[in-house]
XYZ file of C-alpha atoms in Angstrom:
490
model
C 27.458 61.882 99.929
C 28.585 58.070 101.020
C 31.764 56.749 99.414
C 31.971 53.914 97.738
C 35.710 52.524 98.313
C 34.760 48.750 98.741
C 38.824 47.251 97.445
C 38.817 44.630 94.488
C 38.621 41.533 96.122
C 42.011 39.793 94.940
C 42.855 37.452 97.368
C 42.831 33.649 96.762
C 40.864 31.136 99.153
C 41.845 27.974 100.434
C 42.438 25.201 97.745
C 39.240 22.965 98.471
C 39.275 19.226 96.702
C 35.850 19.064 94.764
C 33.692 16.014 95.594
C 34.249 13.295 94.795
C 31.662 12.315 92.465
C 32.779 15.001 90.178
C 36.805 13.821 90.100
C 38.660 12.105 87.079
C 39.617 9.041 89.279
C 35.592 7.901 89.410
C 35.193 7.968 85.479
C 36.592 4.189 85.198
C 34.467 2.285 87.522
C 34.151 -1.463 86.449
C 31.485 -4.312 87.113
C 32.545 -7.571 86.194
C 30.420 -10.540 86.005
C 32.301 -13.984 87.150
C 30.386 -16.460 86.593
C 28.228 -18.491 83.994
C 25.688 -20.706 83.708
C 25.769 -23.684 82.445
C 23.224 -25.515 80.030
C 22.304 -28.303 82.508
C 21.346 -25.332 84.808
C 24.837 -25.461 86.926
C 27.119 -22.875 87.452
C 31.280 -23.426 87.129
C 33.709 -21.493 87.286
C 36.191 -22.785 84.547
C 33.221 -22.083 81.559
C 32.747 -18.855 82.995
C 33.152 -15.636 80.424
C 34.183 -12.282 82.100
C 31.592 -9.813 80.622
C 32.698 -5.821 81.236
C 29.387 -3.825 82.197
C 31.180 -0.084 82.049
C 28.782 2.811 84.169
C 28.584 5.920 82.249
C 29.838 9.001 83.049
C 30.225 12.465 81.547
C 33.718 12.995 79.921
C 36.081 16.298 82.185
C 32.648 17.238 84.813
C 35.016 19.170 85.671
C 35.696 21.291 82.342
C 31.827 21.452 81.581
C 30.414 22.515 85.469
C 32.904 25.604 84.641
C 31.372 26.423 81.307
C 28.544 26.458 82.622
C 29.479 28.545 85.643
C 30.867 30.928 82.963
C 27.861 31.398 81.273
C 26.334 32.181 84.798
C 28.210 34.475 85.309
C 28.183 36.714 82.451
C 24.742 38.062 84.007
C 26.609 38.765 87.902
C 26.777 42.970 87.239
C 26.654 43.411 90.896
C 30.943 43.591 92.088
C 29.370 42.755 95.757
C 28.031 39.441 94.130
C 30.735 38.675 91.876
C 33.428 39.303 94.567
C 31.030 36.481 96.933
C 31.562 34.264 94.096
C 34.809 33.949 94.117
C 35.651 33.379 97.573
C 34.010 29.897 96.692
C 36.675 27.472 95.359
C 39.594 27.936 93.171
C 37.088 26.814 90.288
C 35.391 29.712 90.757
C 37.323 31.643 91.473
C 39.002 31.238 87.796
C 35.950 31.610 86.244
C 34.695 35.064 88.281
C 37.865 36.235 86.484
C 37.605 35.136 82.364
C 33.783 36.268 82.995
C 35.008 40.260 84.894
C 34.551 43.221 81.831
C 34.247 45.785 84.299
C 37.231 46.183 87.033
C 36.864 48.366 89.734
C 40.168 48.747 92.195
C 39.038 52.376 95.199
C 42.660 52.355 95.397
C 45.426 51.819 93.548
C 48.362 51.012 95.905
C 45.799 47.614 97.047
C 46.798 45.877 94.146
C 49.927 46.160 91.345
C 49.067 46.562 87.878
C 50.532 43.618 86.723
C 48.586 41.009 89.267
C 45.021 43.994 88.354
C 45.359 42.439 84.298
C 47.732 38.577 85.202
C 44.198 38.111 87.127
C 41.302 39.892 84.771
C 42.128 39.036 81.262
C 38.662 40.604 80.561
C 38.222 43.633 81.310
C 36.923 46.400 78.582
C 36.017 48.504 81.557
C 38.331 50.123 84.640
C 37.084 52.177 87.435
C 39.956 53.559 89.523
C 39.982 55.314 92.197
C 43.534 57.254 94.234
C 44.100 59.316 96.934
C 41.407 59.186 99.556
C 39.180 61.838 100.128
C 40.802 64.322 102.143
C 42.416 65.403 99.007
C 40.028 67.868 97.903
C 39.828 69.850 101.669
C 43.898 70.660 99.998
C 45.177 68.246 103.691
C 47.778 66.327 101.798
C 51.410 66.634 100.122
C 50.530 68.487 96.511
C 53.259 65.129 94.979
C 51.991 62.420 96.953
C 51.153 60.374 93.882
C 48.443 57.902 93.130
C 49.969 57.952 89.543
C 47.349 56.462 86.594
C 51.634 56.178 84.350
C 52.157 52.698 85.444
C 48.108 51.973 85.424
C 47.965 52.205 81.251
C 51.362 51.037 80.846
C 49.970 47.861 81.279
C 46.584 48.459 80.329
C 48.176 49.684 77.039
C 49.357 45.759 76.214
C 46.897 43.226 78.542
C 43.412 45.127 77.225
C 44.330 46.425 74.276
C 40.007 46.010 73.444
C 39.976 48.579 76.520
C 36.866 51.159 75.999
C 36.333 52.874 79.212
C 38.566 53.994 81.615
C 36.954 56.449 84.696
C 39.710 57.546 87.243
C 39.115 59.252 90.816
C 41.152 61.538 92.400
C 43.967 59.954 89.928
C 47.874 62.315 88.688
C 47.276 61.875 84.821
C 49.929 63.251 82.590
C 49.334 63.924 79.075
C 51.873 61.709 77.769
C 49.565 59.599 79.841
C 46.492 60.342 77.986
C 47.917 59.966 74.200
C 49.418 56.651 75.122
C 45.773 55.750 75.967
C 43.877 57.264 73.035
C 47.128 55.245 70.520
C 46.344 52.444 72.099
C 42.764 50.938 72.694
C 41.475 52.321 68.673
C 37.552 51.026 70.500
C 38.364 53.769 72.722
C 34.935 55.251 73.880
C 34.407 56.898 77.543
C 36.602 58.433 79.570
C 35.524 60.086 82.984
C 38.117 62.206 85.033
C 37.026 63.069 88.748
C 38.985 65.233 90.688
C 42.281 64.885 88.729
C 45.137 66.427 87.657
C 48.670 67.480 85.812
C 46.881 67.205 81.849
C 46.410 69.793 79.956
C 44.832 70.898 76.870
C 47.449 68.540 74.307
C 45.876 65.428 76.572
C 42.309 66.377 75.656
C 43.740 67.006 71.888
C 45.004 63.590 72.145
C 41.943 61.837 72.829
C 39.791 63.956 71.015
C 41.104 63.432 67.665
C 42.629 59.435 68.116
C 39.582 58.176 69.635
C 37.223 58.172 66.472
C 34.301 56.367 68.473
C 34.859 58.604 71.410
C 31.009 59.249 73.984
C 32.029 59.953 77.258
C 34.577 62.701 78.093
C 33.259 64.029 81.363
C 36.025 66.661 82.918
C 34.433 66.856 86.873
C 35.866 68.938 89.609
C 39.306 68.465 87.677
C 42.348 70.389 87.496
C 43.149 70.880 83.331
C 46.501 72.843 82.314
C 45.904 75.668 79.476
C 48.354 74.378 76.831
C 47.248 77.159 74.104
C 45.679 74.071 72.300
C 42.195 73.688 71.015
C 40.716 70.931 71.525
C 37.115 71.187 70.838
C 38.305 71.123 67.830
C 40.420 68.389 67.607
C 37.907 66.172 66.875
C 36.823 64.090 63.763
C 34.829 65.875 60.461
C 31.563 64.384 60.003
C 28.373 62.976 62.716
C 30.119 62.618 65.706
C 28.946 59.351 68.664
C 29.029 61.409 71.638
C 27.025 61.782 74.150
C 28.490 63.194 77.515
C 30.761 66.302 77.605
C 31.278 67.785 80.407
C 33.577 70.778 81.247
C 31.867 73.241 83.299
C 35.344 72.952 85.654
C 37.889 74.208 82.917
C 38.539 77.341 83.710
C 39.363 79.076 80.571
C 37.128 80.510 77.038
C 36.488 77.470 74.196
C 36.098 77.494 70.935
C 32.214 78.674 70.978
C 32.552 78.145 67.188
C 33.611 74.936 67.732
C 31.525 73.657 70.456
C 28.391 74.697 67.993
C 29.680 72.005 65.101
C 29.962 70.109 67.386
C 26.797 69.662 69.035
C 25.242 70.240 65.955
C 27.173 66.477 64.517
C 25.880 64.831 67.155
C 22.343 63.712 67.224
C 23.128 60.891 70.439
C 23.828 63.449 72.405
C 21.919 63.692 75.930
C 24.603 65.513 78.462
C 26.200 68.618 78.219
C 27.832 70.894 81.295
C 29.313 74.070 79.524
C 32.140 76.016 81.781
C 31.244 79.290 83.292
C 32.572 81.359 79.257
C 29.408 80.320 77.927
C 27.268 82.614 78.579
C 23.049 83.130 77.857
C 23.314 83.340 74.204
C 25.215 81.306 73.288
C 23.547 78.487 75.261
C 20.694 79.253 73.306
C 22.339 78.642 69.755
C 23.165 75.231 72.046
C 20.082 74.198 73.011
C 18.229 74.574 69.208
C 20.668 72.197 68.103
C 20.295 70.089 71.133
C 16.979 69.195 71.861
C 17.096 65.547 72.679
C 19.468 66.311 75.685
C 18.482 65.479 79.362
C 20.956 66.244 81.385
C 22.032 70.405 80.926
C 24.864 72.115 82.368
C 24.486 76.115 81.321
C 28.181 77.828 81.357
C 26.958 81.369 83.355
C 23.663 81.903 82.442
C 23.635 86.061 82.095
C 24.501 87.563 79.566
C 28.158 88.286 77.846
C 29.433 92.337 76.795
C 29.080 92.256 74.185
C 25.330 91.166 73.553
C 22.651 93.592 71.961
C 19.656 93.930 74.626
C 17.231 94.383 71.212
C 18.264 91.562 70.239
C 18.025 88.974 72.860
C 16.467 85.178 71.751
C 13.290 84.549 73.228
C 14.993 81.657 75.713
C 11.659 80.395 76.990
C 10.718 79.058 74.146
C 13.866 76.981 73.949
C 14.182 75.553 76.958
C 10.047 74.402 75.955
C 11.892 72.437 73.163
C 13.333 70.370 75.062
C 11.032 68.024 76.257
C 13.804 65.203 77.622
C 15.816 67.721 80.062
C 15.749 66.262 83.967
C 19.029 67.148 85.067
C 19.497 70.780 85.388
C 22.875 72.727 87.123
C 25.366 75.135 85.671
C 24.067 78.744 87.044
C 27.426 79.971 87.891
C 27.577 83.580 87.254
C 23.480 84.143 87.172
C 21.392 87.255 86.865
C 18.193 86.294 88.548
C 16.685 87.900 85.430
C 16.882 85.069 83.425
C 15.298 82.256 85.606
C 11.940 82.326 83.985
C 13.256 81.512 81.286
C 13.634 77.253 83.037
C 9.784 77.814 84.045
C 9.182 75.378 81.179
C 11.474 72.344 82.280
C 11.016 72.129 86.332
C 8.028 70.408 85.885
C 9.987 67.413 84.473
C 12.978 67.643 86.262
C 14.644 64.960 89.135
C 18.226 67.024 89.812
C 18.475 70.544 90.127
C 22.212 72.803 91.276
C 21.764 75.479 92.658
C 25.028 75.660 94.380
C 26.671 78.538 92.440
C 23.466 80.204 92.356
C 23.072 83.588 95.052
C 18.852 84.089 94.704
C 17.041 84.566 97.015
C 14.063 82.827 98.597
C 11.172 85.120 95.999
C 12.814 84.082 93.877
C 13.588 79.794 94.367
C 9.710 79.701 95.049
C 7.941 80.068 91.706
C 10.829 77.439 90.408
C 11.247 75.205 93.645
C 6.725 75.269 93.289
C 6.588 73.255 89.838
C 9.625 70.945 90.682
C 7.120 67.414 92.077
C 9.362 65.369 90.954
C 13.117 66.286 92.146
C 14.642 63.869 94.198
C 17.919 65.886 94.197
C 18.567 69.313 95.166
C 21.992 71.292 95.820
C 22.082 74.663 96.318
C 22.947 77.842 98.802
C 22.410 78.632 102.340
C 20.862 82.040 100.893
C 17.362 81.272 100.823
C 17.355 81.308 103.473
C 14.885 78.710 106.092
C 11.843 80.000 103.869
C 13.189 78.233 100.762
C 13.752 76.057 101.941
C 10.175 75.492 103.720
C 9.373 75.593 100.052
C 10.930 73.202 99.329
C 9.665 70.900 101.985
C 5.906 71.696 101.041
C 6.511 70.998 97.350
C 9.409 68.127 96.916
C 7.670 65.239 98.336
C 10.079 62.818 96.708
C 13.514 64.765 97.446
C 16.304 61.564 98.524
C 19.680 63.996 98.517
C 19.401 67.579 99.672
C 23.131 69.181 100.063
C 22.791 72.996 101.452
C 26.004 75.380 101.194
C 27.638 77.998 103.200
C 27.939 81.758 100.608
C 29.860 82.676 103.923
C 31.857 79.584 105.786
C 33.228 82.647 107.989
C 32.170 81.740 111.851
C 30.618 84.489 114.470
C 28.283 85.173 112.517
C 24.615 85.251 111.876
C 23.864 82.043 108.904
C 20.413 82.264 107.029
C 19.252 78.830 107.395
C 19.100 77.089 110.880
C 17.384 74.447 112.871
C 14.427 75.445 111.170
C 14.930 74.950 107.612
C 16.041 71.378 108.648
C 12.552 69.815 111.142
C 11.040 72.003 107.806
C 13.430 69.788 105.638
C 12.717 66.387 108.165
C 8.863 66.687 108.194
C 8.336 67.571 104.417
C 10.836 65.075 102.479
C 10.243 61.602 104.331
C 11.890 59.829 101.499
C 15.247 62.164 102.231
C 18.120 59.441 102.289
C 21.276 62.327 102.240
C 21.513 65.064 103.734
C 24.372 67.559 103.874
C 23.638 70.676 105.685
C 25.989 74.230 106.576
C 25.101 76.326 109.447
C 25.631 78.247 112.227
C 23.325 77.224 114.677
C 21.397 73.882 115.048
C 18.788 72.361 118.453
C 19.249 69.046 119.232
C 16.070 68.495 118.418
C 15.665 69.480 115.226
C 18.175 66.424 114.639
C 15.834 64.167 116.767
C 13.172 64.678 114.287
C 15.657 64.246 111.209
C 16.184 61.056 112.689
C 12.403 60.089 113.420
C 11.393 61.716 110.263
C 13.227 59.893 107.584
C 13.343 55.951 108.779
C 15.643 55.830 104.440
C 18.828 58.189 105.519
C 21.762 57.278 105.456
C 23.772 59.553 105.358
C 23.640 62.242 107.348
C 26.632 65.251 107.436
C 25.795 68.490 109.097
C 28.631 71.024 109.812
C 27.942 73.659 112.606
C 29.962 76.405 111.282
C 32.063 77.624 114.891
C 33.609 75.777 117.720
C 31.380 73.890 120.366
C 28.446 75.286 119.383
C 26.012 73.420 122.506
C 22.342 73.667 120.999
C 20.928 76.598 120.025
C 17.759 76.534 122.593
C 18.701 74.867 125.585
C 22.645 75.010 125.947
C 23.168 71.525 126.189
C 25.795 69.225 124.446
C 24.100 67.797 120.840
C 25.198 64.668 122.285
C 21.665 63.798 122.144
C 20.659 64.638 117.870
C 23.644 62.853 116.735
C 22.447 59.450 119.396
C 19.596 59.944 117.604
C 20.929 59.910 113.991
C 23.405 57.043 115.235
C 20.746 54.670 116.241
C 18.504 55.379 113.425
C 20.748 55.631 110.385
C 19.709 53.299 107.733
C 23.328 51.057 107.100
C 24.797 50.382 103.597
């Protein structure tokens, strides 16, 4: 996936003077009549009376234009467009800073918190990124930095009205979350992606103090177990939660408290559960929240205490979820329960099977009904045959990721150039692909380049060193050359 690391423009443009007709010095121009007509028709200087005639101009033209500009910039939402506008001149720089409500900083070390808050004074939403991407692969020391502490300390004073914080690859402590929860009375959205350093104590502060909380998303984030029941800390009464994601949490939660929370959250649209939620518990949740649009199923297998003769009607429960468009989870799947999701397949635009070890035969009845599917993540256990089924049905596919179930080298992989070529021929609207395999050919890569004109992201991992073209033994230069030549550059 292409990583959006656009760094916020923080440098000022050179000083440019406004046009002459806008300078304040020009508003006092006058024109005098030095002659008067006498009764006899002759003009004499001794009898002339000066009559001043003032040329009208609007007062403070610079201020008027800046007010108009500010009103226009409120409608400008693209970060790239706003950055460009701030480079026009100093007055545009000031106006853009005053009207910016969302601040994106792609590198937390690119600017100091004090300078950022000093320039942008009306910010209500912050997106802040820390460590570089290769930190995801354990290629950086554990105490590298990217601490949220200096940022939240400054923002607590500068932005008391802050409503949204999204952090990615940042080090966050429980004290940081406590300060955030206590400083912003109207706080509504917290999203932590690939973050670390905090535990359930910090989540408890957020859940209990942020009474207007709408979004609490923990995505691929490490959460320490402090033996605190954070789910029970949400206030009693009707909740305004719209999104609750905790599928990365590696320990059991208080399910009874979660069930009550879901029941009193009529606006809840996104819910992603962790592996400790069984399919029986999932059933109890979705019958209370049929309005869900995004669902992470948890384990998708029964608990050890479940009684087989009292299993609920899972098919009916999923059929009642008419708005469901995104399905993920399946952490510890038992394939016998897969028919339960058949009723929702026709509406799905996103399906994530990257934790589900299923075969092509188990996939086919599902994928054959996913005609609207745009995002599909899957394990290579479906083999080339499964990818051919995807290519035959999913004509709207935009993103495909095929992960290895066994990442060892020198084994016979289940997917190959056959699956890649089938995808390129059947999914012509593809924009992004991540493909792990053991063998590949130049011809298949060239076909992908030629058949998918909208392709923006191409990530091919041939597991094994110095693997040539499987069919010809030639290097893969020709195939990758075609990708580079035809790839759509953003």
